[in-house]
PDB file of C-alpha atoms in Angstrom:
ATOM      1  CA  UNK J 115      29.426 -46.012   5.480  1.00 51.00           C
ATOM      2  CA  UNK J 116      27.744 -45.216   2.164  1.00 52.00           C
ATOM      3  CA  UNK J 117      30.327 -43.964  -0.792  1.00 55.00           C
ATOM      4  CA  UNK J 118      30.923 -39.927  -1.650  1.00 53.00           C
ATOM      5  CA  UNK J 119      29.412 -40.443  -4.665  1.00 61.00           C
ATOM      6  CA  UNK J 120      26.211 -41.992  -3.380  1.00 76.00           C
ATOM      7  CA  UNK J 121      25.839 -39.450  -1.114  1.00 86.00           C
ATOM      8  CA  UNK J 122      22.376 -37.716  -1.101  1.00 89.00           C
ATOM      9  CA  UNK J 123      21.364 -34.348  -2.603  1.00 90.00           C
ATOM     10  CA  UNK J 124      20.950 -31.348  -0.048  1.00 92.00           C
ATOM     11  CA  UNK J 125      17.961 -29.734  -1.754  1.00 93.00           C
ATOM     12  CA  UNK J 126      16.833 -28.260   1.237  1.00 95.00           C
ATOM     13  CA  UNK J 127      19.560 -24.840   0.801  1.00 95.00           C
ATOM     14  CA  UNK J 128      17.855 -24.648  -2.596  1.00 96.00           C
ATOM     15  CA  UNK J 129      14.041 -24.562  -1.388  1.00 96.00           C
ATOM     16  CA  UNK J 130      15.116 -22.065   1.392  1.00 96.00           C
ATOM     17  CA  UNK J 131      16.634 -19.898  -1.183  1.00 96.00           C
ATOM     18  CA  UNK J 132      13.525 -19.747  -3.678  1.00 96.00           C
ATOM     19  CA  UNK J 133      11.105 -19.200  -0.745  1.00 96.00           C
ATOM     20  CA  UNK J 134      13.179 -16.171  -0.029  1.00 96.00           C
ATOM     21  CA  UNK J 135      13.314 -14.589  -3.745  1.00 95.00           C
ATOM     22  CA  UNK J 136       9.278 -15.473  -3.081  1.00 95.00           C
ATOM     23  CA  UNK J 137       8.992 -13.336  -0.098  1.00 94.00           C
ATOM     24  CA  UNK J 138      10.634 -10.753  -2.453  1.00 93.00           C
ATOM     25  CA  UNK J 139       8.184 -11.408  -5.217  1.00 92.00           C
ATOM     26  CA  UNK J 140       4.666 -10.730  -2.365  1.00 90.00           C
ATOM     27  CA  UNK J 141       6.348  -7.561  -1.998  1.00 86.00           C
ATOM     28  CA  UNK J 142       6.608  -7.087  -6.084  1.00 87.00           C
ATOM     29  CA  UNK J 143       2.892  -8.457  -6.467  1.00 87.00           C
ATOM     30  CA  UNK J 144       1.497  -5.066  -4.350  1.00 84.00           C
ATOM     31  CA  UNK J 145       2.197  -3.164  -7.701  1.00 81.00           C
ATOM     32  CA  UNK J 146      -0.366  -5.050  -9.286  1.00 80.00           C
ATOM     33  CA  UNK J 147      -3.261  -4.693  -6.550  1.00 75.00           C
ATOM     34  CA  UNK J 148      -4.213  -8.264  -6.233  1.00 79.00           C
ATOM     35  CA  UNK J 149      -7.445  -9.418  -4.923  1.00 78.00           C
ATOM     36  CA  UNK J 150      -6.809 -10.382  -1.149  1.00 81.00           C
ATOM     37  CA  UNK J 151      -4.084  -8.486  -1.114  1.00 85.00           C
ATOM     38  CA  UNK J 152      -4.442  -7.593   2.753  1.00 85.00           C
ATOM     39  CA  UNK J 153      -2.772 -11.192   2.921  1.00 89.00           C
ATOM     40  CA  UNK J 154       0.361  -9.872   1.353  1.00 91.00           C
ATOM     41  CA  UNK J 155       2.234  -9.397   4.003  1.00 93.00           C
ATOM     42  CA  UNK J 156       1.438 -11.737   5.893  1.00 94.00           C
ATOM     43  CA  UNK J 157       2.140 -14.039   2.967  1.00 94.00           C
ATOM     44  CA  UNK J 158       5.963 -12.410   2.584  1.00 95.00           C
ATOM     45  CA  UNK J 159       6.661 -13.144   5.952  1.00 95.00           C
ATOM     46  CA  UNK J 160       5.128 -16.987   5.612  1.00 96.00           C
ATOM     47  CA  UNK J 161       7.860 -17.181   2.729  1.00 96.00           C
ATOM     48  CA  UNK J 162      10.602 -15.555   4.893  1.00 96.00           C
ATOM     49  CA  UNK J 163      10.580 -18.014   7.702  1.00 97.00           C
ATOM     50  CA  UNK J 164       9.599 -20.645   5.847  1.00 97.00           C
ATOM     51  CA  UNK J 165      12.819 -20.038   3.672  1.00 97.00           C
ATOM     52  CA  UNK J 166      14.711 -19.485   7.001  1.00 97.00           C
ATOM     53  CA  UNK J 167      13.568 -23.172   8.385  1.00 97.00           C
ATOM     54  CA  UNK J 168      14.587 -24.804   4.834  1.00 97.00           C
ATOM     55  CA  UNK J 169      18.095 -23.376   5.157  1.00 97.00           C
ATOM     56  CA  UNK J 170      18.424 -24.408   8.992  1.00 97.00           C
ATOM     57  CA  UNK J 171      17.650 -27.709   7.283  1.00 96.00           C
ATOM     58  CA  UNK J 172      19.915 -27.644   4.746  1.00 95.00           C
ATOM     59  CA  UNK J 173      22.875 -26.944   6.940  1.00 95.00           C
ATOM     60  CA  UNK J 174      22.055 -29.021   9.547  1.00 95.00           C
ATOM     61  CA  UNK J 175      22.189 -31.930   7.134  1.00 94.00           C
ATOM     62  CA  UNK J 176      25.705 -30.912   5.601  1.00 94.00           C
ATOM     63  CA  UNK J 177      27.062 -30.806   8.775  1.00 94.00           C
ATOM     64  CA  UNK J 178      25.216 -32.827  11.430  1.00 94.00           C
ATOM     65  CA  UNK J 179      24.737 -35.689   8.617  1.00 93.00           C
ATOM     66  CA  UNK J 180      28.010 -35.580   6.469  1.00 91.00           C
ATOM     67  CA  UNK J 181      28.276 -39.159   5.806  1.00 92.00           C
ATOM     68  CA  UNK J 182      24.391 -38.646   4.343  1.00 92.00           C
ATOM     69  CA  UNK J 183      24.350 -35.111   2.828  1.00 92.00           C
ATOM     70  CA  UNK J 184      26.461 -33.410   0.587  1.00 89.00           C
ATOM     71  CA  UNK J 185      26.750 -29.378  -0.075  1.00 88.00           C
ATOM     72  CA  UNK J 186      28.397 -28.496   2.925  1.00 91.00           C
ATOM     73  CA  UNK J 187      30.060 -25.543   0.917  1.00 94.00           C
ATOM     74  CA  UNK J 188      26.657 -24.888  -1.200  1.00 93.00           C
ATOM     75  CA  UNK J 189      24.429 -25.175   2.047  1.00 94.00           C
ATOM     76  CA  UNK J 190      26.607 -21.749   3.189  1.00 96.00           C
ATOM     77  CA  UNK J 191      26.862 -20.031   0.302  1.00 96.00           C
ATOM     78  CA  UNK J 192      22.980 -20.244  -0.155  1.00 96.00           C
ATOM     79  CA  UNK J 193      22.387 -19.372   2.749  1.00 96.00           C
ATOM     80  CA  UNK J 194      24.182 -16.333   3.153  1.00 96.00           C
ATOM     81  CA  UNK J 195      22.778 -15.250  -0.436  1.00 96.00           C
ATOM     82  CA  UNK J 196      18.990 -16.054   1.020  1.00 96.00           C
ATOM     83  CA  UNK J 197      19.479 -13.823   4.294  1.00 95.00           C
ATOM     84  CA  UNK J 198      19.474 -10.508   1.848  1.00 95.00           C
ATOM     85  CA  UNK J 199      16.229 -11.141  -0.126  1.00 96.00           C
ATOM     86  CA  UNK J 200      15.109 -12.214   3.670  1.00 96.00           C
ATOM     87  CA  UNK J 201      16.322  -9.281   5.337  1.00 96.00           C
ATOM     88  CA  UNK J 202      14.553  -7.240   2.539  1.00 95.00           C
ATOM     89  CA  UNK J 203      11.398  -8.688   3.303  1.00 95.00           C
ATOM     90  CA  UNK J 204      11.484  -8.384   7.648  1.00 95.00           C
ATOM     91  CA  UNK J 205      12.772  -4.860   6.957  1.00 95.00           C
ATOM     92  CA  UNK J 206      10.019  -3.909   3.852  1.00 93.00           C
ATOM     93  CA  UNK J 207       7.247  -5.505   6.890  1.00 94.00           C
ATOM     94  CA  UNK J 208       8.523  -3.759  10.000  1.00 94.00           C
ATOM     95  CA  UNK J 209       9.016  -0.391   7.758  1.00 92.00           C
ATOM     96  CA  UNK J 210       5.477  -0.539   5.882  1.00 92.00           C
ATOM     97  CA  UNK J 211       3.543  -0.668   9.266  1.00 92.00           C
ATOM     98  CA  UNK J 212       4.954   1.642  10.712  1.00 92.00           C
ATOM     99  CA  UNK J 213       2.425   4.404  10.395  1.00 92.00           C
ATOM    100  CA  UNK J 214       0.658   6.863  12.540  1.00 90.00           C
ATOM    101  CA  UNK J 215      -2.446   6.407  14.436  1.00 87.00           C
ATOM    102  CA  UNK J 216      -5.676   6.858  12.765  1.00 88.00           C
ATOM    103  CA  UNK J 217      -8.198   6.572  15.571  1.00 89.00           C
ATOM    104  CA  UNK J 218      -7.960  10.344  15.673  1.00 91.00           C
ATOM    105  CA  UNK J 219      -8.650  10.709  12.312  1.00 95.00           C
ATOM    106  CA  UNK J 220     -12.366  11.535  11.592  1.00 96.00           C
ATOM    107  CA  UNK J 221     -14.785   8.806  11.985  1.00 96.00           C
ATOM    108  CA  UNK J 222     -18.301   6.866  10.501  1.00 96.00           C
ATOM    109  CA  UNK J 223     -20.562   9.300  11.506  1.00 95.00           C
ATOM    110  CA  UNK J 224     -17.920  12.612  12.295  1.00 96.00           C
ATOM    111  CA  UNK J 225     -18.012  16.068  10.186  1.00 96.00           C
ATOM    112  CA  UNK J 226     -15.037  16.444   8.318  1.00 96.00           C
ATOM    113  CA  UNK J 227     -12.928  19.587   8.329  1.00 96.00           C
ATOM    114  CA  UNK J 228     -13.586  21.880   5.305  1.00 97.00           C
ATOM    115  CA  UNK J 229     -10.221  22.448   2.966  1.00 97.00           C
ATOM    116  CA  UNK J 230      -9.612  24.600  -0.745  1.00 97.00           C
ATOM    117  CA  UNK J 231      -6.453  23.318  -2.222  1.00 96.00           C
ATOM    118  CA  UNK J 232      -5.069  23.778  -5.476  1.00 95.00           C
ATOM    119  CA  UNK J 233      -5.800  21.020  -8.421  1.00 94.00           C
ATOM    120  CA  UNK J 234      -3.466  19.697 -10.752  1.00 93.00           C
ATOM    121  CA  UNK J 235      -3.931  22.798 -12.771  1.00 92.00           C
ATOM    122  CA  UNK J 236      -3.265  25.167  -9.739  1.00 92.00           C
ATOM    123  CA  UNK J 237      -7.039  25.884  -9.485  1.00 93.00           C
ATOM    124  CA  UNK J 238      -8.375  26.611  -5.708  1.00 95.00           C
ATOM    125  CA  UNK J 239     -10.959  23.806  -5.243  1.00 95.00           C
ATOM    126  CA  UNK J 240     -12.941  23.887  -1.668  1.00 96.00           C
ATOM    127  CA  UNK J 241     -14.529  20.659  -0.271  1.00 96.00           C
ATOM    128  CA  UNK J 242     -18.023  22.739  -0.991  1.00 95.00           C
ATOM    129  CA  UNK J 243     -17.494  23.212  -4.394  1.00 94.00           C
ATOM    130  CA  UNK J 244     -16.767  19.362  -4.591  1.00 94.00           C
ATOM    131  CA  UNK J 245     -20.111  18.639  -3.391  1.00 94.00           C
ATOM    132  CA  UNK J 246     -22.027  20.979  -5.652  1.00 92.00           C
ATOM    133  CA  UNK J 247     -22.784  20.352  -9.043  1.00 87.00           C
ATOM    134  CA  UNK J 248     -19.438  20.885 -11.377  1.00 74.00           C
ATOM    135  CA  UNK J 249     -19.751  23.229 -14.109  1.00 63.00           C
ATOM    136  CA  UNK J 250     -17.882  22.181 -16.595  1.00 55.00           C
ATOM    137  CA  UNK J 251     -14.484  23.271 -15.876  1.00 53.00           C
ATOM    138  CA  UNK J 252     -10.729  21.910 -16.560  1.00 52.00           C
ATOM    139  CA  UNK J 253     -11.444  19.394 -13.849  1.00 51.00           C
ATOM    140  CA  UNK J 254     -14.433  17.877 -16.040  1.00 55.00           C
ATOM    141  CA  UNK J 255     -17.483  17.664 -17.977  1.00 61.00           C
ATOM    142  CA  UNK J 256     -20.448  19.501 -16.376  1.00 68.00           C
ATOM    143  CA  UNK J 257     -22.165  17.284 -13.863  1.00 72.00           C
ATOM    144  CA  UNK J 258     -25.081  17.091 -11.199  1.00 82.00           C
ATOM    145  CA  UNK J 259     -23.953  17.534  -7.251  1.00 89.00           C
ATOM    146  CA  UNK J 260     -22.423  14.260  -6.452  1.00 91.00           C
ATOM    147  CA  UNK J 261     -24.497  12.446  -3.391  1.00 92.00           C
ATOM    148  CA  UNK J 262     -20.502  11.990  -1.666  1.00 94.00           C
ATOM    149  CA  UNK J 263     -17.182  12.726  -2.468  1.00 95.00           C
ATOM    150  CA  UNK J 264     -14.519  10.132  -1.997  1.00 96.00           C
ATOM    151  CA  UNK J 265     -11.407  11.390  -0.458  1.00 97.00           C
ATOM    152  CA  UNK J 266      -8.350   9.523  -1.383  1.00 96.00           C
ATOM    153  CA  UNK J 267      -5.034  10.861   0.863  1.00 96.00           C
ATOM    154  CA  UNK J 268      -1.758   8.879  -0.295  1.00 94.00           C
ATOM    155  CA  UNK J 269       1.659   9.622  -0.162  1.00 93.00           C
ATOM    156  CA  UNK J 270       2.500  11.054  -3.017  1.00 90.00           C
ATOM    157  CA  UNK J 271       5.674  10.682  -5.078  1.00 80.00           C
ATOM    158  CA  UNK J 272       8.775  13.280  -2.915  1.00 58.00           C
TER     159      UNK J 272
ATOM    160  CA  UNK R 242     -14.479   6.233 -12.907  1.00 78.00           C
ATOM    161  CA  UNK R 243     -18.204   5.918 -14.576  1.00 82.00           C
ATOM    162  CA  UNK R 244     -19.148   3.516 -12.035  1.00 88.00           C
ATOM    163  CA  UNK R 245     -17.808   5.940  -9.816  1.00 90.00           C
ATOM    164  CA  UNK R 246     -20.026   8.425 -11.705  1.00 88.00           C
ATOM    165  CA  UNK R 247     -23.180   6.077 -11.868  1.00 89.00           C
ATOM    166  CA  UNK R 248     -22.893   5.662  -7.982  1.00 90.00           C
ATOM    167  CA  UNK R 249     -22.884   9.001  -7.426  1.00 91.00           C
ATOM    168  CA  UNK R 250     -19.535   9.515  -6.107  1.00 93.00           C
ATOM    169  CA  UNK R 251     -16.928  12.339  -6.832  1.00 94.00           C
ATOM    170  CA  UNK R 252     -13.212  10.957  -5.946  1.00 94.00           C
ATOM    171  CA  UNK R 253     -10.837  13.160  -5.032  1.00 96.00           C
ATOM    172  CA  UNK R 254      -7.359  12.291  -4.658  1.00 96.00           C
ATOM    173  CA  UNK R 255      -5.055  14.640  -1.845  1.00 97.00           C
ATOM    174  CA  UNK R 256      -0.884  14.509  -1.137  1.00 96.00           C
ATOM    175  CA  UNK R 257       1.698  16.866  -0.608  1.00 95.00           C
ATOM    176  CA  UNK R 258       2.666  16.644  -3.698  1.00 94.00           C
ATOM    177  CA  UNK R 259       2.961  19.858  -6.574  1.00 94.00           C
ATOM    178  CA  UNK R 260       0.082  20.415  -9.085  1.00 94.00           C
ATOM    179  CA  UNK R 261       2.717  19.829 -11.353  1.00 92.00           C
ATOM    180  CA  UNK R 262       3.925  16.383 -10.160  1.00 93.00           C
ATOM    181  CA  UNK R 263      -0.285  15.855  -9.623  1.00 92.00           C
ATOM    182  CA  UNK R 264      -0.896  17.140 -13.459  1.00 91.00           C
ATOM    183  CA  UNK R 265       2.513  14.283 -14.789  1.00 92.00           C
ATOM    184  CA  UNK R 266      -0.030  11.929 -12.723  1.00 90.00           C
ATOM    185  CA  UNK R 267      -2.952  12.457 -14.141  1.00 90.00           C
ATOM    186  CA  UNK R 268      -1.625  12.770 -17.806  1.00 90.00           C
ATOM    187  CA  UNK R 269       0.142   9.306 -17.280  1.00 90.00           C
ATOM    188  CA  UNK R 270      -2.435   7.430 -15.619  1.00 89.00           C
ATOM    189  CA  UNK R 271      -5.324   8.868 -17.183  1.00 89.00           C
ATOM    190  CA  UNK R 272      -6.894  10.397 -14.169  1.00 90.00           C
ATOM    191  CA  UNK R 273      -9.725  12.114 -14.571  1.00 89.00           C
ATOM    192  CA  UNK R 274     -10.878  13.114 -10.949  1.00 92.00           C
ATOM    193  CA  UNK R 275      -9.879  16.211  -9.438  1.00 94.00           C
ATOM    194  CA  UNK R 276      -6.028  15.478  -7.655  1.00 95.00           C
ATOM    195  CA  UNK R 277      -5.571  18.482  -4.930  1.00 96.00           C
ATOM    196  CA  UNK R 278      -1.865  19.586  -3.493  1.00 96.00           C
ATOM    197  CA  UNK R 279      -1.670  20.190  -0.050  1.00 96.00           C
ATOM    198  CA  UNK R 280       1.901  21.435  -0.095  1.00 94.00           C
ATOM    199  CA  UNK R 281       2.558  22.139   3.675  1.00 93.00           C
ATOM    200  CA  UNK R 282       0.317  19.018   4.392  1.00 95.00           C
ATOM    201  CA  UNK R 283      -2.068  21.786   6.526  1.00 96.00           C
ATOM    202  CA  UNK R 284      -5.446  20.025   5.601  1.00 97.00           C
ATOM    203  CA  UNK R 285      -3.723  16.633   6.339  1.00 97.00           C
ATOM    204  CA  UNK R 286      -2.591  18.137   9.887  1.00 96.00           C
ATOM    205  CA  UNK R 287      -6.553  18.895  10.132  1.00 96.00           C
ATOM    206  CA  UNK R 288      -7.831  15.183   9.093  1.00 97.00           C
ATOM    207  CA  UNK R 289      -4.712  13.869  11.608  1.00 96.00           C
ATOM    208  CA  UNK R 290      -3.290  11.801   9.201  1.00 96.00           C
ATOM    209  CA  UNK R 291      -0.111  12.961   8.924  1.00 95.00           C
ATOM    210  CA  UNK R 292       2.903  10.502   8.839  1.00 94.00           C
ATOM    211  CA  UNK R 293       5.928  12.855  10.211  1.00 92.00           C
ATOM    212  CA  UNK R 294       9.407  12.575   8.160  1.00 90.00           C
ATOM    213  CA  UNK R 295       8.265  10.453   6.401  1.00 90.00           C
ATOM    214  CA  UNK R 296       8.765  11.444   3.055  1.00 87.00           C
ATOM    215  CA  UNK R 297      11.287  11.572   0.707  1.00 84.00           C
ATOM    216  CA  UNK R 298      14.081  13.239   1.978  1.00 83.00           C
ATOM    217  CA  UNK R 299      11.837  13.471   5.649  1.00 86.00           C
ATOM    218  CA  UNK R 300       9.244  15.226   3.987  1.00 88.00           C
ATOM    219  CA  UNK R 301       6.036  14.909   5.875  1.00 93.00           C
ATOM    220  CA  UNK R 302       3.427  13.696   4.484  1.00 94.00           C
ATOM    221  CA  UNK R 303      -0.356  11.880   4.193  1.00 95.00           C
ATOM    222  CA  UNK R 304      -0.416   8.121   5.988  1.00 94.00           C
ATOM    223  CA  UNK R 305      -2.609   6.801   3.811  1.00 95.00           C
ATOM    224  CA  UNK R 306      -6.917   6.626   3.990  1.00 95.00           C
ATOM    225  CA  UNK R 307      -9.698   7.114   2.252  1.00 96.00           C
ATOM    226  CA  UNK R 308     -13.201   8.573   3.544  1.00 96.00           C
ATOM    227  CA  UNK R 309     -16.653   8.489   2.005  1.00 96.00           C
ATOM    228  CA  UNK R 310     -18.407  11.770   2.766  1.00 96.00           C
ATOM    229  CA  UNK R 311     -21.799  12.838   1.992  1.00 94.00           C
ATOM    230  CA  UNK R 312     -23.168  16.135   0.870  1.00 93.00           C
ATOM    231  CA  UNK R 313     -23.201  17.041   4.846  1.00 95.00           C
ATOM    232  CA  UNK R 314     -20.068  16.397   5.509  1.00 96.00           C
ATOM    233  CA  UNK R 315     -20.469  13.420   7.427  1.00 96.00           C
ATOM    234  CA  UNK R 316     -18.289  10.898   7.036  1.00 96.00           C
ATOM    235  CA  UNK R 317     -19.841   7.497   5.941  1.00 95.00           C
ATOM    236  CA  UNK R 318     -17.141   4.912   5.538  1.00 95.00           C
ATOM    237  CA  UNK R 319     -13.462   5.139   6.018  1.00 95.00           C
ATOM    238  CA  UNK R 320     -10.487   2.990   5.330  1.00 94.00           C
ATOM    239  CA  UNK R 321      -7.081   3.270   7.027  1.00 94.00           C
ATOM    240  CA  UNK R 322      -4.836   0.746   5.853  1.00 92.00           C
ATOM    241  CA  UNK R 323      -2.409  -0.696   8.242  1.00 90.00           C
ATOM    242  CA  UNK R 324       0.268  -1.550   5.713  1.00 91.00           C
ATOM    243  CA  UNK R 325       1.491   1.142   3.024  1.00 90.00           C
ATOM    244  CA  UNK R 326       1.654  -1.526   0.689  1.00 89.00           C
ATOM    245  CA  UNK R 327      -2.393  -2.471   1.308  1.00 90.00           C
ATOM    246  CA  UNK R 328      -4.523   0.050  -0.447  1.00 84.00           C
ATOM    247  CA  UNK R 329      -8.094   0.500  -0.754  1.00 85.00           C
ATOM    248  CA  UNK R 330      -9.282  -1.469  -4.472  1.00 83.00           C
ATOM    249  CA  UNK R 331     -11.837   0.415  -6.282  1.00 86.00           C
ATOM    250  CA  UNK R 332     -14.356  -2.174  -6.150  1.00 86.00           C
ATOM    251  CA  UNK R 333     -14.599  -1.737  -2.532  1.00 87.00           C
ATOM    252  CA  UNK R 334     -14.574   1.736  -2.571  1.00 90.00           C
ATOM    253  CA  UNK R 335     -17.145   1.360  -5.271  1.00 90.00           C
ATOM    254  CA  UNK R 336     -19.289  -1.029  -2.558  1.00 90.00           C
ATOM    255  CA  UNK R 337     -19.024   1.422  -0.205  1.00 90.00           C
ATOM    256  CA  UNK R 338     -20.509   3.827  -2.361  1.00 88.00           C
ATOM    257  CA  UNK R 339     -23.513   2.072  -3.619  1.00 88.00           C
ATOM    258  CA  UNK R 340     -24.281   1.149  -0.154  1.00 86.00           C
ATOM    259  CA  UNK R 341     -25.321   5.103   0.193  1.00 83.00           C
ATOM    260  CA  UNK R 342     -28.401   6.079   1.098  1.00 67.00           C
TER     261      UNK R 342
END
């Protein structure tokens, strides 16, 4: 039976702990708008069960492999920090898809409903006067009739 | 925004927000496209996009998309993301616009 001291390091807690704070940082990355980004959170969730299968590790060495392994008491206590930032990231996944559905929503090829809402300067703006040529008002510099308008809806801030 | 410009292409940006919490955007981000309030999300209702309660304080408001429409009103290319963290970039918004005929 091999001596405490020579006992091996459990670096597997560790690993399972920094691929959880990385599955934190995919969700961090979305405020910078990488390219490929659609793989985000797919990539967060990679990190989250990857971190999840290093910590199994980890503890199943302290304690099935004693004798081998050391950081029975660090194997735990990095574990139970990782399951937060781990949490965080199966919760920010679940919650972020959760959205309506938009095969009702107009289509390639479908009219779009005409609107006139107010602009940032409480100006009525209709979806017609969008398409014609601007004149030259608060909203910009005078300009021919666009050949489309690109409608962005987002969520907004409240 | 110029290429925007050069392709032909007016954005237009649409929430339930305020024109006042729509003007702090602009100012801060330097927008210079038109940003529209749609307070009581009724022209979000009429695109069915709306994402109920689910707000700030279970406000409802806009899931998020984006549609290319052209001077007939027909819409040419949409994008409805799947994930609220996934947005549209502007250079494929920008593709989709130079791909107008």
């Amino acid at each position: 039976m091999p001596d405490a001291t020579e006992r091996r390091k459990n670096i597997a807690p560790w690993l399972g702990l920094l691929l959880a704070i990385g599955g934190i940082g995919c969700n961090v990355a979305f405020f910078v708008r990488p390219p490929l980004q659609g793989m985000l959170p797919w990539l967060s969730l990679l990190f989250a069960v990857f971190a999840l299968i290093f910590l199994a590790i980890g503890l199943k060495r302290a304690f099935g492999q004693p004798q081998v392994y050391r950081g029975k008491v660090l194997s735990v206590v990095l574990t139970v920090i990782a399951v937060l930032p781990i949490g965080l990231t199966a919760f920010a996944f679940v919650a972020a898809r959760k959205l309506p559905d938009s095969t009702v929503a107009p289509q390639v090829g479908q009219k779009v409903p005409d609107f006139t809402l107010s602009d940032a300067s409480g100006k009525p703006v209709s979806l017609d006067q969008l398409l014609a040529p601007s004149s030259g008002s608060s909203s910009g510099p005078r300009a021919p009739a666009p050949r489309a308008v690109l409608l962005i809806f987002y969520r907004g801030y409240w | 925004m110029a290429d925007f410009q050069a392709a032909g292409v007016r954005p237009v940006a649409i929430s339930v927000d305020p024109p006042e919490v729509s003007r702090d955007l602009a100012n801060k981000a330097g927008y210079t496209f038109p940003i529209l309030s749609d307070p009581d999300a009724s022209v979000i209702r009429s695109y069915h996009l709306l994402h109920p309660g689910a707000g700030v304080d279970g406000h409802d408001i806009a899931r998020p998309a984006e549609f290319l429409v052209d001077s007939s009103k027909i819409v040419r290319w949409t994008n409805f993301t799947e994930d609220i963290r996934v947005r549209a970039r502007a250079n494929e918004m920008l593709a989709a616009a130079r791909q107008l005929r």
